[in-house]
Tab-separated table of C-alpha atoms in Angstrom:
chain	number	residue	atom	x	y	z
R	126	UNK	CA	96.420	112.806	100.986
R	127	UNK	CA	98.943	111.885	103.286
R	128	UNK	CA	101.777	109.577	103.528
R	129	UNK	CA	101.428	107.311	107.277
R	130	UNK	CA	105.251	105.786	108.154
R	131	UNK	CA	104.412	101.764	108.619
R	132	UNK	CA	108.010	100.573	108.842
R	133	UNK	CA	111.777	100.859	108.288
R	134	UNK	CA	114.692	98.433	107.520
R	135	UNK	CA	117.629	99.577	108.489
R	136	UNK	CA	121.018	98.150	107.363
R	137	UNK	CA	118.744	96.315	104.320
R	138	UNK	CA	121.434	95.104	102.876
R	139	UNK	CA	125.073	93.866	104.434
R	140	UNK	CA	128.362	93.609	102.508
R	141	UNK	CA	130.402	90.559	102.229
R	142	UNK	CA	133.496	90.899	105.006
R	143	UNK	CA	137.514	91.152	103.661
R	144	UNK	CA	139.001	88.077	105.126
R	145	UNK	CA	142.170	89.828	105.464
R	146	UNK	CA	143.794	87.906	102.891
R	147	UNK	CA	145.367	89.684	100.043
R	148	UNK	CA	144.537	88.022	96.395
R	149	UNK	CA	147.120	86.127	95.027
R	150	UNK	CA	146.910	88.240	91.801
R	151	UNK	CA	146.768	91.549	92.822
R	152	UNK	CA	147.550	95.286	90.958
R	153	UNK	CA	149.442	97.013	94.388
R	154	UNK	CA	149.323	96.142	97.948
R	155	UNK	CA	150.234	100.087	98.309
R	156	UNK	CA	147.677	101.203	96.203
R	157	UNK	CA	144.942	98.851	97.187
R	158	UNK	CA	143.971	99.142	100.483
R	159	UNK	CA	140.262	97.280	101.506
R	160	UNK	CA	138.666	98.917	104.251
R	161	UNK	CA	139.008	97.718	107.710
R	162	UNK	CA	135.939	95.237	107.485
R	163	UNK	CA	134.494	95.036	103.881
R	164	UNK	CA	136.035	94.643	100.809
R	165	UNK	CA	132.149	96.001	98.957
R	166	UNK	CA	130.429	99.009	98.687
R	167	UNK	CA	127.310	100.256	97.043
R	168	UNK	CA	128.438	102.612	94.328
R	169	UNK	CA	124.743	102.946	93.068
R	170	UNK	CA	120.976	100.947	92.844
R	171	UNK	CA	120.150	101.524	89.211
R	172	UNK	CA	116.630	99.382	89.327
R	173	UNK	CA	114.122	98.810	92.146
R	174	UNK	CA	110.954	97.813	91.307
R	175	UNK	CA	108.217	95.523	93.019
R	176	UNK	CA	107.791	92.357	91.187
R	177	UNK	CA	104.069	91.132	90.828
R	178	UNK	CA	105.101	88.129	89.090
R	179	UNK	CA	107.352	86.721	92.539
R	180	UNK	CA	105.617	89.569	95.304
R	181	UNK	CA	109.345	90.993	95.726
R	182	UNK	CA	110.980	94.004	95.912
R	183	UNK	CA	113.884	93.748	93.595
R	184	UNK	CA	116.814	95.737	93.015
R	185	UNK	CA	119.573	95.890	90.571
R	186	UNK	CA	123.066	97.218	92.295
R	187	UNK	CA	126.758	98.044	91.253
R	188	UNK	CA	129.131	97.569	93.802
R	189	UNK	CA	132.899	99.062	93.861
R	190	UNK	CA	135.097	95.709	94.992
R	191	UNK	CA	138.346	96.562	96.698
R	192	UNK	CA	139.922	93.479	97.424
R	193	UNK	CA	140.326	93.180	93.434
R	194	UNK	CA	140.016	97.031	92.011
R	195	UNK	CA	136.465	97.003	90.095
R	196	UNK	CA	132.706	96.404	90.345
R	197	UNK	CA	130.386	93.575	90.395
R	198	UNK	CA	126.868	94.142	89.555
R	199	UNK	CA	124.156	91.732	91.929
R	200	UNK	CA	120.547	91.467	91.584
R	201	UNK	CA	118.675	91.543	95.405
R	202	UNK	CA	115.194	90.837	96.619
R	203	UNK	CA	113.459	92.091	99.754
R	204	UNK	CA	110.422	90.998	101.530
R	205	UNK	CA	107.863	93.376	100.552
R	206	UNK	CA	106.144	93.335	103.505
R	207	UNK	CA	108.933	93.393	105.868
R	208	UNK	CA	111.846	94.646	104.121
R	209	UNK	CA	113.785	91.237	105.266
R	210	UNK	CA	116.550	90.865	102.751
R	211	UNK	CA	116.040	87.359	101.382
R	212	UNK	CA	118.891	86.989	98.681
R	213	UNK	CA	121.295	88.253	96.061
R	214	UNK	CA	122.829	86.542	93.226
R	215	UNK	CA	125.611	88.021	90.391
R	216	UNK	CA	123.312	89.496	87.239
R	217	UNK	CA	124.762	90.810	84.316
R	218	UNK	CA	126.311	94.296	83.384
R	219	UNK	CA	124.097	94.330	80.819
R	220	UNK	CA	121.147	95.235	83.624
R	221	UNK	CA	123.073	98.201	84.160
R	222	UNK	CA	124.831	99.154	81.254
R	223	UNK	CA	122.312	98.789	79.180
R	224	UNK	CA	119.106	99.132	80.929
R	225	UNK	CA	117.828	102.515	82.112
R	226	UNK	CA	115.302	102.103	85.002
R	227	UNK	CA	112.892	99.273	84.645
R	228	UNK	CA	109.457	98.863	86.198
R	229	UNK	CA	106.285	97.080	86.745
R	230	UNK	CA	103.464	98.348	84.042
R	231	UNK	CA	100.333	96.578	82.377
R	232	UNK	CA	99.163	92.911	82.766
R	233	UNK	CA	102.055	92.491	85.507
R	234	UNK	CA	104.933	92.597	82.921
R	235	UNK	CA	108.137	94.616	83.810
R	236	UNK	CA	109.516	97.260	81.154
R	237	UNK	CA	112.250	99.608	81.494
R	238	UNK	CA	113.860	102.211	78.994
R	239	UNK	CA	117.409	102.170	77.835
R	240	UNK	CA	120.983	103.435	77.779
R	241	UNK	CA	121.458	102.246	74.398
R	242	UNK	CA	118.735	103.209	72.544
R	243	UNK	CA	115.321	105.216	72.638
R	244	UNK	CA	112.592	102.796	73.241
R	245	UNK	CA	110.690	101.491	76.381
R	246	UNK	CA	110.716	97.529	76.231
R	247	UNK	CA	109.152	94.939	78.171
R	248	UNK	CA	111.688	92.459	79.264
R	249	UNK	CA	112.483	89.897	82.046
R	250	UNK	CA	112.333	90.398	85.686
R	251	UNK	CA	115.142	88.526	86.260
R	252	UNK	CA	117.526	89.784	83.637
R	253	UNK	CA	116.300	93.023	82.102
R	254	UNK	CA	116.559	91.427	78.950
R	255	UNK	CA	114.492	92.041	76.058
R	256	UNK	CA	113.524	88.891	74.015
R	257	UNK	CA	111.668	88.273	70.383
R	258	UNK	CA	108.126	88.659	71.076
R	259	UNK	CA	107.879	91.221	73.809
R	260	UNK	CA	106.356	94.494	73.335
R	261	UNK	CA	108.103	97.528	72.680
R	262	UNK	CA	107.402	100.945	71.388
R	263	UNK	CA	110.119	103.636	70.007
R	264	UNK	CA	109.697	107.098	71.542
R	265	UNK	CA	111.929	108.561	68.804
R	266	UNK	CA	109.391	108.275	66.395
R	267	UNK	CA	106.903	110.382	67.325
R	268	UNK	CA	105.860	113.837	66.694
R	269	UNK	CA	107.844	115.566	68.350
R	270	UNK	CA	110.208	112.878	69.415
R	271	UNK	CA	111.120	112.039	72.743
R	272	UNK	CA	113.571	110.325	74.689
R	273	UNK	CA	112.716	108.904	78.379
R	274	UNK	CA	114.577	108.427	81.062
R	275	UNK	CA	111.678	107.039	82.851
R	276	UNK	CA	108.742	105.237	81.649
R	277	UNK	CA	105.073	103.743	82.982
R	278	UNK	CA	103.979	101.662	80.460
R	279	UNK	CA	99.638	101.565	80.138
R	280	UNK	CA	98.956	99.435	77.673
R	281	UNK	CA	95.277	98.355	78.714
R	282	UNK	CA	94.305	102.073	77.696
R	283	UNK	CA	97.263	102.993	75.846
R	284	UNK	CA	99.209	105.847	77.612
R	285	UNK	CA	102.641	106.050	78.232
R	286	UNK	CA	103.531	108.174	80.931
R	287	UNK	CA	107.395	108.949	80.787
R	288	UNK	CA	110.084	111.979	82.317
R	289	UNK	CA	112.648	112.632	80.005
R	290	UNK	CA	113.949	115.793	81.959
R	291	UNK	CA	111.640	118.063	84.249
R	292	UNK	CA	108.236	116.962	83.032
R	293	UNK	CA	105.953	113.949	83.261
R	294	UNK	CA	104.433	113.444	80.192
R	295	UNK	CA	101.313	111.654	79.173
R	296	UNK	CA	101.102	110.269	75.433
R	297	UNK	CA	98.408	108.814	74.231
R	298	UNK	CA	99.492	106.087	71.694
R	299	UNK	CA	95.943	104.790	70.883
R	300	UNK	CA	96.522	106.356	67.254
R	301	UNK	CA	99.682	108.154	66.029
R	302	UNK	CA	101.012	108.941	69.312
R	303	UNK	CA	99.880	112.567	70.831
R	304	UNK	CA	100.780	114.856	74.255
R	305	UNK	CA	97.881	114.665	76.288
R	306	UNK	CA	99.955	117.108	78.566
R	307	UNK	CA	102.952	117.579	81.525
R	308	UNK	CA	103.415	118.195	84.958
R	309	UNK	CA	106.764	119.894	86.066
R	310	UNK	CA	108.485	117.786	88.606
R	311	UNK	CA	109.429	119.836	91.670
R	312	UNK	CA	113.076	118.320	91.719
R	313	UNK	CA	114.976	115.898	89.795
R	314	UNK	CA	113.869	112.698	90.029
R	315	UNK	CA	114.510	109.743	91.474
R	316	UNK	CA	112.393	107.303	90.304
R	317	UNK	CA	109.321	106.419	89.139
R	318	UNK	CA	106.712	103.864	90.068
R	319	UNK	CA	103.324	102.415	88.274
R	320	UNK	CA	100.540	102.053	90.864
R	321	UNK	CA	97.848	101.102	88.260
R	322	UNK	CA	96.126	102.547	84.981
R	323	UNK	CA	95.290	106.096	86.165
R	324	UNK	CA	98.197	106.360	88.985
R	325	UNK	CA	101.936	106.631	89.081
R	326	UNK	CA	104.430	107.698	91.968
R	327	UNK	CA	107.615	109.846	91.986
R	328	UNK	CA	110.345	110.341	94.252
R	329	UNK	CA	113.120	113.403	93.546
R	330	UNK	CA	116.593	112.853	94.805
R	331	UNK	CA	116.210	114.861	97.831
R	332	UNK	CA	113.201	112.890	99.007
R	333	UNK	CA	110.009	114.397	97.890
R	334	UNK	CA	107.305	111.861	96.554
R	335	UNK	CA	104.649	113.209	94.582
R	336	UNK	CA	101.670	111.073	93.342
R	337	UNK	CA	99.969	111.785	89.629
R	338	UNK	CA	97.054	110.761	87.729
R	339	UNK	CA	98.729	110.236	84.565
R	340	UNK	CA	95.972	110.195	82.495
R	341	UNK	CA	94.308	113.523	83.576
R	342	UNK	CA	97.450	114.436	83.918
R	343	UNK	CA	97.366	116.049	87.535
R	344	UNK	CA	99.828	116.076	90.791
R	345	UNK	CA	97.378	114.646	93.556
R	346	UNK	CA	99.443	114.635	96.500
R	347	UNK	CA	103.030	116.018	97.360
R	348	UNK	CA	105.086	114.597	100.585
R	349	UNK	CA	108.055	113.878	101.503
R	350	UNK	CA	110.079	110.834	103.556
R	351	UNK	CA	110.150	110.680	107.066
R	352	UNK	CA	113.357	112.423	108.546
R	353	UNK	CA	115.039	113.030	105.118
R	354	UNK	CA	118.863	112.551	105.403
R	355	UNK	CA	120.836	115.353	104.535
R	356	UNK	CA	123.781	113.140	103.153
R	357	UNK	CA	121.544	111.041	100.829
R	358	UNK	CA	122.988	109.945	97.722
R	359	UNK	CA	119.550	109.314	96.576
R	360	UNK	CA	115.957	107.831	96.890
R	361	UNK	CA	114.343	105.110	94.483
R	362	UNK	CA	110.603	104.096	95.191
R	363	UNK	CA	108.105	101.377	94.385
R	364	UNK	CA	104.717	100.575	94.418
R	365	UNK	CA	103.341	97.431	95.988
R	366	UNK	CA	100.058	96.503	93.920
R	367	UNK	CA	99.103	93.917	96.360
R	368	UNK	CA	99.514	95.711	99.315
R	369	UNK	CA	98.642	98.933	97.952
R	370	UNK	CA	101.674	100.791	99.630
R	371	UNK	CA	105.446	102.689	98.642
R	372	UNK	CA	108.492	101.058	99.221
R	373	UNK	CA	111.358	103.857	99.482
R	374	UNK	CA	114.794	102.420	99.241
R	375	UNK	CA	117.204	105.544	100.343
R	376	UNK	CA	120.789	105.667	99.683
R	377	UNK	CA	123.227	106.868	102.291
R	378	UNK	CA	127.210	107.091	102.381
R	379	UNK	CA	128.572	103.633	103.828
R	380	UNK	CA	129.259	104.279	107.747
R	381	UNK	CA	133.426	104.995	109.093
R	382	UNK	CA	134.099	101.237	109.147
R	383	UNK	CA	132.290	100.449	105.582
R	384	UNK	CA	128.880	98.782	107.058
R	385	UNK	CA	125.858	99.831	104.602
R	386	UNK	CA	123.188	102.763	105.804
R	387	UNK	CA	121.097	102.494	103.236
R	388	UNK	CA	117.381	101.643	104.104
R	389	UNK	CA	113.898	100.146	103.275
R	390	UNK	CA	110.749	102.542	104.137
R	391	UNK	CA	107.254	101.939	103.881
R	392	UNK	CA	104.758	104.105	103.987
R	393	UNK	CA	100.850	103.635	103.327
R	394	UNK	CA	98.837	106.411	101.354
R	395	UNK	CA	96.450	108.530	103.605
R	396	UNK	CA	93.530	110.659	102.389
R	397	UNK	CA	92.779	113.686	104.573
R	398	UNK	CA	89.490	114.757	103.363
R	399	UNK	CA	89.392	118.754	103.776
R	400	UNK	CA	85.921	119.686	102.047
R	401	UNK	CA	82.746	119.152	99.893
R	402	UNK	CA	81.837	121.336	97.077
R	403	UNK	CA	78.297	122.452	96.855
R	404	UNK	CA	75.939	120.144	94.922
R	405	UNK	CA	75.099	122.084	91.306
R	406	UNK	CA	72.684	121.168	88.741
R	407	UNK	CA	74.080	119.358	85.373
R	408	UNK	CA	70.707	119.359	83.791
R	409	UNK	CA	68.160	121.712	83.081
R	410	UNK	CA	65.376	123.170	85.832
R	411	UNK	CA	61.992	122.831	85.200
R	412	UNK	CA	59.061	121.099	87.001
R	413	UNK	CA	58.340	117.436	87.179
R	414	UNK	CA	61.973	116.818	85.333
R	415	UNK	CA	64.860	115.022	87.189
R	416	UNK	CA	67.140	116.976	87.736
R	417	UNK	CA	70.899	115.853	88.370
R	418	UNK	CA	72.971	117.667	91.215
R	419	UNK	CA	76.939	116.836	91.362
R	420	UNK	CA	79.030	117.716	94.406
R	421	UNK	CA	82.760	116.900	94.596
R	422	UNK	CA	84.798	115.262	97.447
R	423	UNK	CA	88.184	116.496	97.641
R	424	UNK	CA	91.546	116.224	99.759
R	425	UNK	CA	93.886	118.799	102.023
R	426	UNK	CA	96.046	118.800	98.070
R	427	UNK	CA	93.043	119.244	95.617
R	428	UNK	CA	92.733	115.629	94.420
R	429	UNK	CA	89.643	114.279	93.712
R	430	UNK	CA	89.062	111.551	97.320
R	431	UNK	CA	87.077	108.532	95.568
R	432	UNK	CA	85.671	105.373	97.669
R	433	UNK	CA	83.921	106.998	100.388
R	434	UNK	CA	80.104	107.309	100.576
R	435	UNK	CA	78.291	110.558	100.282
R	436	UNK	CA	74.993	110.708	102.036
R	437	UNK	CA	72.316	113.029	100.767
R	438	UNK	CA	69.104	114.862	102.493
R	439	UNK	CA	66.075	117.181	101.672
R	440	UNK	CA	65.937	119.910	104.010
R	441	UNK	CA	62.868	122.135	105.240
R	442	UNK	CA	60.965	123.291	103.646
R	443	UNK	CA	61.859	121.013	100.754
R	444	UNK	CA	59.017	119.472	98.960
R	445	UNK	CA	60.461	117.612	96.203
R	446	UNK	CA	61.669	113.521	95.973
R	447	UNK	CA	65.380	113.044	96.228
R	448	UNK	CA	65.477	109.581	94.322
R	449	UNK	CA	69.246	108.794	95.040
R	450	UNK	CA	69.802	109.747	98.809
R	451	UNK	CA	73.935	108.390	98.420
R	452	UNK	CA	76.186	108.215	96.037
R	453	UNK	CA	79.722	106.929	96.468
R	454	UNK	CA	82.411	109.140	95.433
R	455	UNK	CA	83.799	108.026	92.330
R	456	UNK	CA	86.597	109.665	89.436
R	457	UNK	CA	87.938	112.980	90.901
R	458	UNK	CA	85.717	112.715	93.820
R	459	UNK	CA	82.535	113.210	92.090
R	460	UNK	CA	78.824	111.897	92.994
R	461	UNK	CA	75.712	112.604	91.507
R	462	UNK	CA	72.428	112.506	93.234
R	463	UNK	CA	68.973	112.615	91.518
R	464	UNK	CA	65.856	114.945	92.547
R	465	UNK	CA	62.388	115.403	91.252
R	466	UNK	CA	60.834	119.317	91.964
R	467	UNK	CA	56.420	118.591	92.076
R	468	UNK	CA	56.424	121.966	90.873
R	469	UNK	CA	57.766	125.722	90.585
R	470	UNK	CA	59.564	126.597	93.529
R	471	UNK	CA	63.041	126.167	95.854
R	472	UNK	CA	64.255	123.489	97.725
R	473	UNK	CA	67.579	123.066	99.667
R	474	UNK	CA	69.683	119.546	98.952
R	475	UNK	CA	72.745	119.129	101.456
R	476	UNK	CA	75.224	117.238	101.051
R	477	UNK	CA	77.323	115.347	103.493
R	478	UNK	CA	80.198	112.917	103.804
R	479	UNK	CA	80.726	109.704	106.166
R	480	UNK	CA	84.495	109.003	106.085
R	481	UNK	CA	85.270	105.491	107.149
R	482	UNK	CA	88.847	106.578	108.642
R	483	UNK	CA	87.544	109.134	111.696
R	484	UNK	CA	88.019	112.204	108.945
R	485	UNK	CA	84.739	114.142	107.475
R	486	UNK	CA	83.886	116.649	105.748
């Protein structure tokens, strides 16, 4: 799987300009000096998620204000498909004081972990509030406890996918909560996105993004950004379920004059199919039985490539009936095709792949 650059936004957000004018109540004109065209700068994007409820990209930021020494937090949407900044408006500290990293999850709802306590909440897009009612689910009760930093919430099959430190874990919280198992992140992270109920995205602070089943669990493709910076501050990324494509916001140090250079990326997921396994019997050989062959599609990192259609074919001197000549690829890249031997002997059953995309196997 690979990761094929669509666009980038570049300032994708702009700072409100210093009129010049000092405040009337001020702490010390000699102290306080705004730069030489803004009086804002991005001091850190705590959220940034993609919204399925509006089909925006939204981000929670704090900004250091110089004109008046402190911060202001502001809640921004983007165009998801463009990366057009379309508004901000002033949200509360609690987003950010309070609230860890939120994110999209089941049924379309957006939960997020917490500062303040241990347990992953669903709350409101628009606040990152928790109300009466919502779901919720307390980490630090389990066996052995745990407390996440980040959080993919599955409640359609009940798994909870969550980094805490180096690992993703998977819990399965069907019954009394259990670890289904971890994958060791290959930096620290970023952020982490939901794609859907098997699939979750990562992005470390120096610009690798990894994609993981969660449920297996298992890494199924590692890549990185286009051009990584090396004066990042940091990289946050979302999934766009409608699209079916990452959003990378990255981070960079404000430019000599104070203008924002942070960006919007998108990127679209790529498989690069690199082989076929061969087709081996699941059920027992003997004549005049069906017999049940399974052959695996796989990509350039190991990871099972579903949707694609597998064609299969009796070759000389083969005798037999194959009753399923294709099979589309399905979970981890497997397909099954059925035969039927008319009696003792050996055929030959191959196995190939048409790949929609121009790639084969």
């Amino acid at each position: 799987m690979a990761l094929y650059p669509i666009s980038v936004k570049a300032p994708c957000l702009t700072y409100h300009l210093w009129d010049g004018v000092a405040p009337f109540i001020h702490y010390n004109d000699y102290l306080v000096t705004p730069p030489r065209v803004y009086d804002e700068s991005l001091n850190s994007l705590g959220h940034f998620f993609y919204d399925p409820g509006t089909d925006k990209l939204v981000g929670f930021a704090t900004f250091s204000i110089y004109h008046w020494p402190g911060w202001a937090v502001y809640r921004y949407e983007w165009d998801p498909v463009t990366g057009a900044f379309l508004g901000r408006s002033p949200a509360s500290i609690f987003a950010m004081a309070w609230a860890n990293h939120a994110g999209p999850g089941s049924y379309g709802a957006i939960y997020t972990t917490w500062r303040s306590c241990y347990a992953i909440s669903e709350v409101k897009s628009s606040t990152l509030t928790h109300a009466s009612g919502m779901w919720e689910i307390n980490p630090w009760t389990w066996n052995p406890q745990r407390i996440f930093n980040f959080a993919v919430v599955n409640r359609e099959n009940k798994i909870i996918a969550g980094v805490g430190s180096w690992y993703l874990e998977t819990w399965d919280i069907s019954g009394t909560p259990f670890l289904k198992g971890q994958l060791r992140l290959p930096q620290p992270l970023g952020y982490l996105a939901y794609e859907d109920r098997k699939h979750c995205w990562a992005i470390t602070k120096n610009g690798l993004i990894a994609k993981a089943n969660y449920q297996i669990p298992r890494w199924e493709m590692l890549s990185s950004v286009q051009d990584p910076s090396p004066d990042a501050v940091n990289y946050l990324c979302a999934f766009d379920t409608k699209r079916k494509r990452l959003a990378v916001f990255r981070q960079r140090p404000d430019a000599e004059d104070g203008a924002c250079q942070c960006q919007l990326e998108f990127y679209y997921p790529l498989y690069r199919v690199a082989g076929l396994t061969e087709p081996v019997p699941v059920s027992r050989l003997r004549t005049g039985d069906l017999v049940r062959f399974v052959a695996h599609l796989y990509g350039d990192t190991g990871e099972g490539v579903a949707s694609y259609l597998l064609h299969g074919e009796l070759l000389e001197p083969a005798t037999g009936q194959l009753l399923t000549p294709m099979s589309g690829a399905e979970l981890c890249g497997g397909a099954t095709f059925r035969y039927r031997a008319p009696g003792p002997g050996s055929d030959t059953l191959k196995i190939s792949a048409v790949i929609t995309d121009g790639e084969g196997a």
